[in-house]
Amino acid sequence: MLKRLFRHSKGEGNDCSKLCCTKIENFTVKVGKLTIFEDVNLHVHCGQLTAVIGPNGAGKSTLLRAILGEISHTGTLKYADAKGKHTGKPIIGYVPQYLKFDVSAPITVLDLFSACRSHRPIWLMPSNIRDEVEESLKRVKAANLIDRRLGALSGGELQRVLLALALNPMPDILLLDEPVSGVDQNGLEIFYNILEDLQNNEDMAIILISHDLNMVARHADQVVLMNKGVVCSGTPEEVFHDSRTRRIFGMLTEGGANHGGTGFVWVEHKKKKHQQGCGCPDCAEAEGDEE
Amino acid sequence: MEWLEYDFMKNAFLAVLLITPLFGLLSTMVVSNRMAFFSDSLGHGAFTGLAIGAVVGIISPMESLILFSVVFALLITWIKNKSSASTDTIIGVFSSTGIALGLMMMSYGGGFNKFSNYLIGDVLSITTQELASLLLVLVLVFIIWGLMFNKLLVLSINQSFARSRGIDVMLTEGIFAAMVAVVVAISIQWVGLLIINSLLVLPAAAARNVSNSVKQYHAVSIGSAMISGISGLILAYHFNMAAGATIVVISALIFFITLLLKPRFVR
Ligand SMILES: [Zn+2]
Ligand SMILES: [Zn+2]
Ligand SMILES: [Zn+2]
């Protein structure tokens, strides 16, 4: 718990001058006459994990692509870092939700990295960045995948490989669009552990679209509920207790006995001060902290 | 090696040594980018290119063919990137217009016969001068391939992913399309319109069955193109058959063999 509190105080302090600070102001995206979302404001600091949640069609993925500059939008992105290194023009890393590709393609993970990171023609010469790629993959617990064919990766493995690619070069802002399905619980756990490592050891702000409210409740510092605009934002506790969140995710709050699935289970659970021996990950974490 | 004593066979042999690696190389990305239909349409468009050259008369049919093919390829790429209609539909429209327009102009005044050698192609008719220009094209394509292949590969994985990695999709596609257009245009008189697309599809299709990495993919594609080229030419000489067609039949045979071997190779 201590680490968690520390992270929060670091993130939530209003002293923007000492941290790298990203302000997204009045972002609006319109396609023709259709408004995808409007007046989105986000304030994110380095070391913070901001989770964006919301129903399908809320404009979450579009928001990330607007931040990337892939989609035309109104509003401004202001970025300043403490040392003024990339002020105004942050390096942005992006992990897309899905990578649709031909699974029969004869392309290895090393091929993908070399093609993205090197100008040396990979069909002709041996890769000159193998060590570098191995190092990047180690960070996402995927070093053993370096010679694997892309089509032979599981959903979770592909997500980690794409994350490693997004961390190269190390970004100031990392945008993650989590797949709705295709990543198993174990893969999800590894993924969030990697994010925690990045939060603690790198100078970057992470904005994550997630569909797993349970994971959001446990790992996010800031939660933004989006539905064609920001509905509410704050700490996970604040947002998950907000009546608007309950209305949007209403149907998910039923049947609270089940531990999997929603963040509400977790919030409810906290109030009961953790029943003895229920064995859920939150309990294990809380017990560990008390020692 | 008695067959190499004839000059025309020596030239044909050299031509095969130049053309097949070229097709094996381009084939990898024609197949990976699912452009088989596109490269086929280049052959169809060639009809119009040749006919324009013959009718206009200021430039040779060959120059007209190369020029027209490049414009044709760039136009398809551009419209594909601008329009929301399906790629297959756009290419289909261009392809059928190209062949119909060409046939119409060629048949004007009953002069169709002088174009018929472009249909089957005749590798035995290649001259030393044409060999030299073929070598130049081979060197140029290898250089361009060295410079832009990595981008082309990322593009072949996924377009929007390529865009997010800062790759200019239309420019990259355009250069590749133009390159395929030039190679198709200059080889058509030796390979023949009817089978040229098989040589752009079969080598990489076979290589895909037995490769796990980009390097293997290239090696097998170029290797199988060259093996079918050389053995096809020798067989065609001994049994007095059309060389182009024999080469394609052997390529197809290699494809089916690799298909059977696929479970053993692909991890
Ligand atoms: Zn700030
Ligand atoms: Zn907090
Ligand atoms: Zn529990």
Coordinates of C-alpha atoms and ligand atoms in Angstrom, one line a residue:
Chain A
M1 CA 0.0 0.0 0.0
L2 CA 2.8 2.3 0.8
K3 CA 4.1 2.3 -2.8
R4 CA 0.7 3.0 -4.0
L5 CA 0.2 6.0 -1.7
F6 CA 3.6 7.3 -2.7
R7 CA 2.8 7.0 -6.3
H8 CA -0.4 8.9 -5.8
S9 CA 1.1 11.7 -4.0
K10 CA 3.7 12.0 -6.7
G11 CA 1.1 12.0 -9.4
E12 CA -1.5 14.1 -7.8
G13 CA 0.7 16.9 -6.5
N14 CA -0.2 20.0 -8.4
D15 CA 3.4 21.1 -8.8
C16 CA 3.5 20.8 -12.6
S17 CA 6.9 22.4 -12.9
K18 CA 8.7 19.6 -11.1
L19 CA 7.2 16.8 -13.2
C20 CA 6.7 16.2 -16.8
C21 CA 3.2 17.3 -17.4
T22 CA 0.8 16.6 -20.2
K23 CA -2.4 18.6 -20.6
I24 CA -5.0 17.7 -23.1
E25 CA -7.3 20.6 -23.5
N26 CA -10.7 20.7 -25.1
F27 CA -10.1 17.8 -27.5
T28 CA -13.0 17.4 -29.9
V29 CA -13.3 15.0 -32.9
K30 CA -16.0 15.3 -35.4
V31 CA -16.4 13.1 -38.5
G32 CA -18.7 15.0 -40.8
K33 CA -21.7 16.0 -38.7
L34 CA -21.2 13.2 -36.2
T35 CA -19.5 14.1 -33.0
I36 CA -17.2 11.3 -31.8
F37 CA -16.4 13.1 -28.5
E38 CA -16.1 16.7 -27.4
D39 CA -14.3 18.8 -24.8
V40 CA -12.1 16.1 -23.4
N41 CA -9.6 17.5 -20.9
L42 CA -6.9 15.3 -19.3
H43 CA -4.1 16.3 -17.0
V44 CA -1.5 13.6 -16.6
H45 CA 1.9 13.5 -15.0
C46 CA 4.9 11.2 -15.3
G47 CA 4.7 8.1 -13.2
Q48 CA 1.0 8.1 -13.4
L49 CA -1.2 5.5 -15.0
T50 CA -4.4 7.0 -16.2
A51 CA -7.1 4.5 -17.2
V52 CA -9.8 5.5 -19.7
I53 CA -12.9 3.4 -19.3
G54 CA -16.3 3.6 -21.0
P55 CA -18.9 1.8 -23.0
N56 CA -18.4 0.7 -26.6
G57 CA -18.5 3.6 -29.0
A58 CA -17.5 6.1 -26.3
G59 CA -14.7 7.4 -28.4
K60 CA -11.8 6.0 -26.4
S61 CA -9.8 4.6 -29.2
T62 CA -10.4 7.7 -31.3
L63 CA -9.1 9.8 -28.4
L64 CA -5.8 7.9 -28.5
R65 CA -5.5 8.3 -32.2
A66 CA -6.3 12.0 -31.9
I67 CA -3.5 12.4 -29.3
L68 CA -1.2 10.6 -31.8
G69 CA -2.2 13.1 -34.4
E70 CA -3.5 10.4 -36.7
I71 CA -7.0 11.9 -36.6
S72 CA -7.8 15.6 -37.1
H73 CA -9.2 17.2 -34.0
T74 CA -9.6 20.5 -32.3
G75 CA -8.0 21.4 -28.9
T76 CA -4.4 21.4 -27.9
L77 CA -1.9 19.0 -26.4
K78 CA 0.5 20.8 -24.0
Y79 CA 3.6 18.9 -22.9
A80 CA 6.4 20.1 -20.6
D81 CA 9.0 18.1 -18.9
A82 CA 11.1 19.1 -15.9
K83 CA 14.3 19.3 -17.8
G84 CA 12.7 20.9 -20.8
K85 CA 14.1 18.2 -23.1
H86 CA 11.0 17.4 -25.2
T87 CA 8.8 20.3 -24.1
G88 CA 6.2 20.9 -26.7
K89 CA 7.0 17.8 -28.7
P90 CA 6.8 14.7 -26.6
I91 CA 7.8 11.3 -27.9
I92 CA 4.6 9.2 -28.0
G93 CA 4.5 5.4 -27.9
Y94 CA 1.4 3.6 -29.1
V95 CA 0.2 0.1 -28.7
P96 CA -2.9 -0.5 -30.9
Q97 CA -5.8 -2.6 -29.8
Y98 CA -5.5 -5.1 -32.6
L99 CA -2.9 -5.6 -35.2
K100 CA -4.7 -7.3 -38.1
F101 CA -2.2 -9.1 -40.2
D102 CA -1.8 -12.3 -42.2
V103 CA -0.9 -14.9 -39.6
S104 CA 0.8 -17.0 -42.3
A105 CA 3.4 -14.3 -43.1
P106 CA 7.0 -15.4 -42.8
I107 CA 8.0 -12.6 -40.4
T108 CA 9.7 -13.1 -37.1
V109 CA 9.7 -10.8 -34.1
L110 CA 13.3 -9.9 -34.9
D111 CA 12.3 -9.1 -38.5
L112 CA 9.6 -6.8 -37.3
F113 CA 11.9 -4.9 -34.9
S114 CA 14.7 -4.7 -37.5
A115 CA 12.3 -3.4 -40.2
C116 CA 11.0 -0.8 -37.8
R117 CA 14.2 0.3 -36.2
S118 CA 16.9 -0.2 -38.8
H119 CA 17.6 0.9 -42.4
R120 CA 19.7 -2.2 -43.1
P121 CA 17.7 -4.4 -45.6
I122 CA 16.7 -7.4 -43.5
W123 CA 16.2 -9.7 -46.5
L124 CA 19.9 -9.4 -47.4
M125 CA 21.9 -8.8 -44.3
P126 CA 21.9 -10.2 -40.7
S127 CA 20.3 -7.9 -38.2
N128 CA 22.7 -5.5 -36.5
I129 CA 20.4 -4.8 -33.6
R130 CA 19.8 -8.3 -32.3
D131 CA 21.3 -7.5 -28.9
E132 CA 19.3 -4.3 -28.6
V133 CA 16.1 -6.1 -29.6
E134 CA 16.8 -8.9 -27.0
E135 CA 17.2 -6.2 -24.4
S136 CA 13.9 -4.6 -25.3
L137 CA 12.1 -7.9 -25.3
K138 CA 13.5 -8.9 -21.9
R139 CA 11.9 -5.8 -20.4
V140 CA 8.5 -7.1 -21.5
K141 CA 9.3 -10.7 -20.5
A142 CA 9.4 -11.8 -24.1
A143 CA 13.1 -12.4 -24.8
N144 CA 12.3 -16.1 -25.7
L145 CA 10.1 -14.8 -28.6
I146 CA 12.8 -13.2 -30.7
D147 CA 12.8 -15.8 -33.4
R148 CA 9.2 -16.7 -33.2
R149 CA 6.9 -16.0 -36.2
L150 CA 4.4 -13.2 -35.6
G151 CA 1.5 -15.4 -36.6
A152 CA 2.6 -18.0 -33.9
L153 CA 2.3 -15.5 -31.0
S154 CA -0.6 -15.6 -28.6
G155 CA -2.7 -12.5 -28.1
G156 CA -0.8 -11.6 -24.9
E157 CA 2.6 -12.3 -26.4
L158 CA 1.8 -10.1 -29.4
Q159 CA 0.6 -7.3 -27.1
R160 CA 3.9 -7.5 -25.2
V161 CA 5.9 -7.5 -28.4
L162 CA 4.0 -4.4 -29.6
L163 CA 4.6 -2.8 -26.2
A164 CA 8.4 -3.4 -26.5
L165 CA 8.3 -1.8 -30.0
A166 CA 6.4 1.2 -28.5
L167 CA 9.1 1.6 -25.9
N168 CA 11.8 1.9 -28.5
P169 CA 12.7 4.8 -28.4
M170 CA 11.5 5.4 -24.8
P171 CA 8.4 7.6 -25.0
D172 CA 7.3 10.5 -22.8
I173 CA 3.7 9.5 -23.2
L174 CA 2.7 5.9 -23.7
L175 CA -0.7 5.2 -25.2
L176 CA -2.2 1.7 -24.8
D177 CA -5.3 0.4 -26.3
E178 CA -6.0 -2.9 -24.6
P179 CA -7.7 -5.6 -26.6
V180 CA -11.2 -6.5 -25.5
S181 CA -10.4 -10.2 -25.7
G182 CA -7.7 -12.6 -26.8
V183 CA -5.4 -12.0 -23.8
D184 CA -5.7 -14.6 -21.0
Q185 CA -5.7 -13.8 -17.3
N186 CA -2.0 -14.8 -16.9
G187 CA -1.0 -12.6 -19.9
L188 CA -3.0 -9.7 -18.4
E189 CA -1.2 -10.1 -15.1
I190 CA 2.2 -10.0 -16.8
F191 CA 1.2 -7.0 -18.8
Y192 CA 0.1 -4.9 -15.8
N193 CA 3.3 -5.9 -13.9
I194 CA 5.3 -4.5 -16.8
L195 CA 3.3 -1.3 -16.7
E196 CA 4.0 -1.0 -13.0
D197 CA 7.7 -1.4 -13.7
L198 CA 7.6 1.3 -16.3
Q199 CA 5.7 3.6 -13.9
N200 CA 8.3 3.2 -11.2
N201 CA 11.4 3.3 -13.3
E202 CA 10.8 5.4 -16.3
D203 CA 9.9 9.0 -16.7
M204 CA 6.7 8.5 -18.6
A205 CA 2.9 9.1 -18.4
I206 CA 0.8 6.1 -19.3
I207 CA -2.7 6.5 -20.7
L208 CA -4.5 3.1 -21.0
I209 CA -7.8 2.1 -22.4
S210 CA -9.0 -0.8 -20.4
H211 CA -12.0 -3.1 -20.4
D212 CA -11.0 -4.9 -17.2
L213 CA -12.3 -2.7 -14.4
N214 CA -10.8 -5.1 -11.8
M215 CA -7.3 -4.4 -13.2
V216 CA -8.1 -0.7 -13.4
A217 CA -9.1 -0.6 -9.8
R218 CA -5.9 -2.2 -8.7
H219 CA -3.4 -0.4 -10.9
A220 CA -4.6 3.0 -12.1
D221 CA -3.8 6.2 -10.3
Q222 CA -6.4 8.1 -12.2
V223 CA -9.6 6.9 -13.9
V224 CA -11.4 8.8 -16.6
L225 CA -14.9 7.6 -17.5
M226 CA -15.6 8.5 -21.1
N227 CA -18.9 8.5 -23.0
K228 CA -18.5 10.9 -26.0
G229 CA -16.8 13.2 -23.6
V230 CA -15.4 13.0 -20.0
V231 CA -18.3 11.9 -17.7
C232 CA -16.2 11.9 -14.5
S233 CA -12.6 11.4 -13.5
G234 CA -10.6 11.0 -10.3
T235 CA -9.2 8.2 -8.2
P236 CA -10.5 4.7 -8.9
E237 CA -12.4 4.9 -5.6
E238 CA -14.0 8.1 -6.6
V239 CA -15.0 7.1 -10.1
F240 CA -16.2 3.7 -9.2
H241 CA -18.4 5.1 -6.5
D242 CA -19.8 7.7 -8.8
S243 CA -23.5 7.1 -9.6
R244 CA -22.8 7.9 -13.3
T245 CA -20.3 5.1 -13.5
R246 CA -22.9 2.8 -11.8
R247 CA -25.5 3.8 -14.4
I248 CA -23.2 3.1 -17.4
F249 CA -21.8 -0.1 -16.1
G250 CA -25.0 -0.9 -14.2
M251 CA -25.5 -4.4 -15.5
L252 CA -22.0 -5.3 -14.5
T253 CA -22.5 -4.6 -10.8
E254 CA -25.1 -7.3 -10.4
G255 CA -23.9 -10.6 -8.9
G256 CA -21.1 -9.1 -6.8
A257 CA -20.1 -12.4 -5.3
N258 CA -18.0 -13.2 -8.3
H259 CA -14.5 -11.8 -8.0
G260 CA -13.7 -11.7 -11.7
G261 CA -14.7 -9.0 -14.1
T262 CA -15.5 -5.7 -12.6
G263 CA -13.9 -3.2 -10.3
F264 CA -17.0 -2.9 -8.2
V265 CA -16.4 -6.3 -6.7
W266 CA -13.1 -4.9 -5.6
V267 CA -14.6 -1.7 -4.2
E268 CA -17.3 -3.5 -2.4
H269 CA -14.7 -5.9 -1.1
K270 CA -12.6 -3.1 0.4
K271 CA -15.5 -1.9 2.6
K272 CA -15.8 -5.4 4.0
K273 CA -12.2 -5.1 5.1
H274 CA -11.3 -8.3 3.3
Q275 CA -12.9 -11.5 4.5
Q276 CA -10.5 -14.0 5.8
G277 CA -9.2 -16.5 3.3
C278 CA -11.2 -15.6 0.3
G279 CA -8.0 -15.8 -1.7
C280 CA -8.6 -13.0 -4.3
P281 CA -5.6 -11.2 -5.6
D282 CA -6.5 -8.0 -3.8
C283 CA -6.6 -9.8 -0.5
A284 CA -3.2 -11.3 -1.1
E285 CA -1.9 -7.9 -2.0
A286 CA -3.4 -6.3 1.1
E287 CA -2.2 -9.0 3.4
G288 CA 1.3 -8.7 2.0
D289 CA 1.3 -5.0 2.7
E290 CA 0.2 -5.4 6.3
E291 CA 3.1 -7.6 7.2
Chain B
M1 CA 25.7 -28.7 -72.6
E2 CA 25.4 -28.9 -76.4
W3 CA 22.4 -26.5 -76.2
L4 CA 24.6 -23.7 -75.1
E5 CA 26.5 -23.8 -78.4
Y6 CA 23.8 -21.9 -80.1
D7 CA 23.9 -18.1 -79.6
F8 CA 20.2 -17.8 -79.2
M9 CA 20.2 -20.4 -76.5
K10 CA 23.1 -18.7 -74.8
N11 CA 21.2 -15.4 -74.8
A12 CA 18.0 -17.0 -73.6
F13 CA 19.9 -18.7 -70.8
L14 CA 21.4 -15.3 -69.7
A15 CA 18.0 -13.8 -70.0
V16 CA 16.5 -16.4 -67.6
L17 CA 19.4 -15.8 -65.2
L18 CA 18.5 -12.1 -65.1
I19 CA 14.7 -12.3 -65.3
T20 CA 14.0 -15.0 -62.7
P21 CA 15.8 -13.5 -59.7
L22 CA 14.0 -10.2 -60.5
F23 CA 10.6 -12.0 -60.5
G24 CA 11.5 -14.0 -57.4
L25 CA 12.4 -10.8 -55.5
L26 CA 9.3 -8.8 -56.5
S27 CA 7.1 -11.8 -56.0
T28 CA 7.7 -11.7 -52.2
M29 CA 5.9 -8.4 -51.8
V30 CA 3.4 -9.0 -54.5
V31 CA 2.2 -12.0 -52.5
S32 CA 2.6 -10.4 -49.1
N33 CA 0.7 -7.3 -50.1
R34 CA -2.0 -9.4 -51.8
M35 CA -1.3 -7.6 -55.1
A36 CA -1.7 -10.6 -57.4
F37 CA -4.8 -9.1 -58.9
F38 CA -3.0 -5.8 -59.3
S39 CA 0.1 -7.3 -61.1
D40 CA -2.3 -9.2 -63.4
S41 CA -4.0 -5.9 -64.3
L42 CA -0.6 -4.5 -65.4
G43 CA -0.4 -7.2 -68.1
H44 CA -3.9 -6.3 -69.2
G45 CA -3.0 -2.6 -69.3
A46 CA 0.0 -3.5 -71.4
F47 CA -2.4 -4.1 -74.3
T48 CA -3.4 -0.4 -74.3
G49 CA 0.2 0.7 -73.8
L50 CA 1.4 -1.3 -76.8
A51 CA -1.5 -0.2 -79.0
I52 CA -1.0 3.5 -78.1
G53 CA 2.7 3.2 -79.1
A54 CA 1.8 1.6 -82.4
V55 CA -0.9 4.2 -83.2
V56 CA 0.9 7.3 -82.1
G57 CA 4.1 6.4 -83.8
I58 CA 6.3 9.1 -82.2
I59 CA 7.7 6.6 -79.6
S60 CA 8.4 2.9 -80.0
P61 CA 5.8 0.4 -78.7
M62 CA 8.3 -0.5 -76.0
E63 CA 8.7 3.0 -74.7
S64 CA 5.0 3.6 -74.8
L65 CA 4.4 0.3 -73.0
I66 CA 6.8 1.2 -70.1
L67 CA 5.4 4.8 -69.8
F68 CA 1.8 3.7 -69.9
S69 CA 2.3 0.8 -67.4
V70 CA 3.9 3.2 -64.9
V71 CA 1.1 5.7 -65.2
F72 CA -1.4 2.9 -65.0
A73 CA 0.1 1.5 -61.9
L74 CA 0.4 4.9 -60.1
L75 CA -3.2 5.8 -61.1
I76 CA -4.5 2.6 -59.5
T77 CA -2.4 3.2 -56.3
W78 CA -3.6 6.7 -56.1
I79 CA -7.3 5.9 -56.6
K80 CA -7.0 3.0 -54.2
N81 CA -5.7 5.3 -51.5
K82 CA -8.3 8.1 -52.1
S83 CA -11.4 6.1 -52.8
S84 CA -13.5 4.1 -50.4
A85 CA -14.5 1.5 -53.0
S86 CA -13.1 -1.9 -52.7
T87 CA -9.6 -2.4 -54.1
D88 CA -10.6 -5.4 -56.2
T89 CA -13.4 -3.4 -57.9
I90 CA -11.1 -0.5 -58.7
I91 CA -8.4 -2.8 -60.2
G92 CA -11.1 -4.8 -62.0
V93 CA -12.4 -1.7 -63.7
F94 CA -8.9 -0.6 -64.8
S95 CA -8.0 -4.0 -65.9
S96 CA -10.9 -4.6 -68.1
T97 CA -10.8 -1.1 -69.5
G98 CA -7.1 -1.6 -70.3
I99 CA -7.5 -4.8 -72.2
A100 CA -10.6 -3.7 -74.1
L101 CA -9.2 -0.4 -75.1
G102 CA -6.0 -2.1 -76.2
L103 CA -7.7 -4.8 -78.3
M104 CA -9.9 -2.2 -79.9
M105 CA -7.0 -0.1 -81.0
M106 CA -4.9 -3.1 -82.1
S107 CA -7.7 -4.6 -84.2
Y108 CA -8.1 -1.3 -86.0
G109 CA -7.4 -1.9 -89.6
G110 CA -6.9 -5.7 -89.0
G111 CA -3.4 -5.2 -87.7
F112 CA -3.7 -7.5 -84.7
N113 CA -1.3 -10.2 -85.8
K114 CA 1.8 -8.1 -85.3
F115 CA 1.0 -8.0 -81.6
S116 CA 0.4 -11.7 -81.1
N117 CA 4.0 -12.5 -80.1
Y118 CA 3.4 -10.4 -76.9
L119 CA 0.8 -12.9 -75.9
I120 CA 3.0 -16.0 -75.7
G121 CA 6.4 -14.3 -75.5
D122 CA 9.6 -15.6 -76.9
V123 CA 12.7 -15.7 -74.8
L124 CA 14.8 -17.1 -77.6
S125 CA 14.4 -13.9 -79.5
I126 CA 16.3 -11.8 -77.0
T127 CA 19.2 -9.7 -78.3
T128 CA 22.5 -8.9 -76.6
Q129 CA 21.5 -5.2 -76.4
E130 CA 18.2 -6.2 -74.6
L131 CA 20.2 -8.3 -72.2
A132 CA 22.2 -5.3 -71.3
S133 CA 19.1 -3.3 -70.5
L134 CA 17.7 -6.2 -68.5
L135 CA 20.9 -6.2 -66.4
L136 CA 20.5 -2.5 -65.8
V137 CA 17.0 -3.0 -64.6
L138 CA 18.0 -5.9 -62.3
V139 CA 20.7 -3.8 -60.7
L140 CA 18.3 -0.8 -60.2
V141 CA 15.6 -3.0 -58.7
F142 CA 18.1 -4.6 -56.3
I143 CA 19.3 -1.1 -55.2
I144 CA 15.8 0.2 -54.6
W145 CA 14.9 -3.1 -52.8
G146 CA 17.9 -2.5 -50.6
L147 CA 16.8 1.0 -49.8
M148 CA 13.1 0.6 -49.2
F149 CA 12.4 -3.0 -48.4
N150 CA 12.0 -2.5 -44.6
K151 CA 9.3 0.0 -45.2
L152 CA 7.6 -2.2 -47.6
L153 CA 7.7 -5.1 -45.1
V154 CA 6.1 -3.0 -42.3
L155 CA 3.5 -1.8 -44.8
S156 CA 2.7 -5.4 -45.8
I157 CA 2.0 -6.3 -42.1
N158 CA -0.6 -3.6 -41.6
Q159 CA -1.3 -0.2 -43.2
S160 CA -2.3 1.8 -40.2
F161 CA 0.5 0.3 -38.2
A162 CA 2.9 1.4 -40.9
R163 CA 1.4 4.9 -40.7
S164 CA 1.9 5.0 -36.9
R165 CA 5.6 4.1 -37.5
G166 CA 5.9 7.2 -39.7
I167 CA 5.9 5.5 -43.1
D168 CA 4.4 7.3 -46.1
V169 CA 2.0 4.7 -47.3
M170 CA 1.1 6.1 -50.7
L171 CA 4.7 6.9 -51.6
T172 CA 6.0 3.5 -50.6
E173 CA 3.2 1.7 -52.5
G174 CA 3.6 4.0 -55.5
I175 CA 7.3 3.2 -55.8
F176 CA 6.7 -0.5 -55.5
A177 CA 3.8 -0.5 -58.0
A178 CA 5.9 1.5 -60.5
M179 CA 8.8 -0.9 -60.1
V180 CA 6.6 -3.9 -60.8
A181 CA 5.1 -2.1 -63.8
V182 CA 8.5 -1.5 -65.3
V183 CA 9.6 -5.1 -64.9
V184 CA 6.3 -6.4 -66.3
A185 CA 6.5 -4.0 -69.2
I186 CA 10.1 -4.9 -70.3
S187 CA 9.7 -8.7 -69.7
I188 CA 6.4 -9.1 -71.5
Q189 CA 7.8 -9.7 -74.9
W190 CA 10.0 -12.6 -73.7
V191 CA 7.7 -14.1 -71.1
G192 CA 4.3 -13.4 -72.7
L193 CA 1.3 -11.6 -71.4
L194 CA -0.7 -14.7 -70.6
I195 CA 1.7 -16.1 -68.1
I196 CA 3.7 -13.2 -66.8
N197 CA 1.6 -12.9 -63.7
S198 CA 2.2 -16.6 -62.7
L199 CA 5.9 -15.7 -62.4
L200 CA 5.1 -12.9 -60.1
V201 CA 2.9 -15.1 -57.8
L202 CA 4.2 -18.6 -57.8
P203 CA 7.8 -18.2 -56.5
A204 CA 6.7 -16.4 -53.3
A205 CA 3.6 -18.5 -52.9
A206 CA 5.8 -21.5 -52.8
A207 CA 8.4 -19.8 -50.5
R208 CA 5.6 -18.9 -48.0
N209 CA 4.8 -22.5 -47.5
V210 CA 8.3 -23.4 -46.2
S211 CA 9.6 -20.1 -44.6
N212 CA 9.5 -18.7 -41.1
S213 CA 11.6 -15.6 -41.6
V214 CA 12.0 -12.8 -44.1
K215 CA 15.4 -14.0 -45.2
Q216 CA 14.3 -17.6 -45.8
Y217 CA 11.3 -16.2 -47.7
H218 CA 13.5 -14.3 -50.1
A219 CA 16.0 -17.1 -50.5
V220 CA 13.4 -19.7 -51.3
S221 CA 11.4 -17.4 -53.6
I222 CA 14.5 -16.3 -55.7
G223 CA 15.9 -19.9 -55.6
S224 CA 12.7 -21.5 -56.8
A225 CA 12.2 -18.9 -59.5
M226 CA 15.7 -19.5 -60.8
I227 CA 15.5 -23.3 -60.6
S228 CA 12.2 -23.4 -62.5
G229 CA 13.6 -20.8 -65.0
I230 CA 16.7 -22.8 -65.9
S231 CA 15.2 -26.3 -65.9
G232 CA 12.2 -24.9 -67.8
L233 CA 14.4 -23.5 -70.5
I234 CA 16.4 -26.7 -70.9
L235 CA 13.2 -28.9 -71.0
A236 CA 11.6 -26.5 -73.5
Y237 CA 14.7 -26.8 -75.8
H238 CA 14.8 -30.6 -75.7
F239 CA 11.1 -31.2 -76.2
N240 CA 10.6 -28.2 -78.4
M241 CA 7.9 -26.4 -76.3
A242 CA 7.2 -22.7 -75.4
A243 CA 9.9 -21.8 -72.8
G244 CA 7.7 -19.4 -70.7
A245 CA 4.9 -21.9 -70.3
T246 CA 7.3 -24.7 -69.3
I247 CA 8.9 -22.5 -66.7
V248 CA 5.4 -21.7 -65.2
V249 CA 4.5 -25.4 -65.1
I250 CA 7.6 -26.2 -63.2
S251 CA 7.0 -23.2 -60.8
A252 CA 3.5 -24.6 -60.2
L253 CA 5.0 -28.1 -59.5
I254 CA 7.3 -26.5 -56.9
F255 CA 4.4 -24.8 -55.4
F256 CA 2.5 -28.0 -54.9
I257 CA 5.5 -29.8 -53.5
T258 CA 6.0 -27.0 -50.9
L259 CA 2.4 -27.1 -50.0
L260 CA 2.8 -30.8 -49.1
L261 CA 5.9 -29.9 -47.1
K262 CA 4.3 -27.0 -45.2
P263 CA 3.5 -28.9 -42.0
R264 CA 7.2 -29.9 -41.7
F265 CA 8.6 -26.5 -42.1
V266 CA 6.3 -23.8 -40.8
R267 CA 6.5 -23.4 -37.0
Ligands
ZN1 ZN 0.7 19.1 -14.6
ZN2 ZN -5.2 8.2 -6.1
ZN3 ZN -11.2 -11.4 -1.8

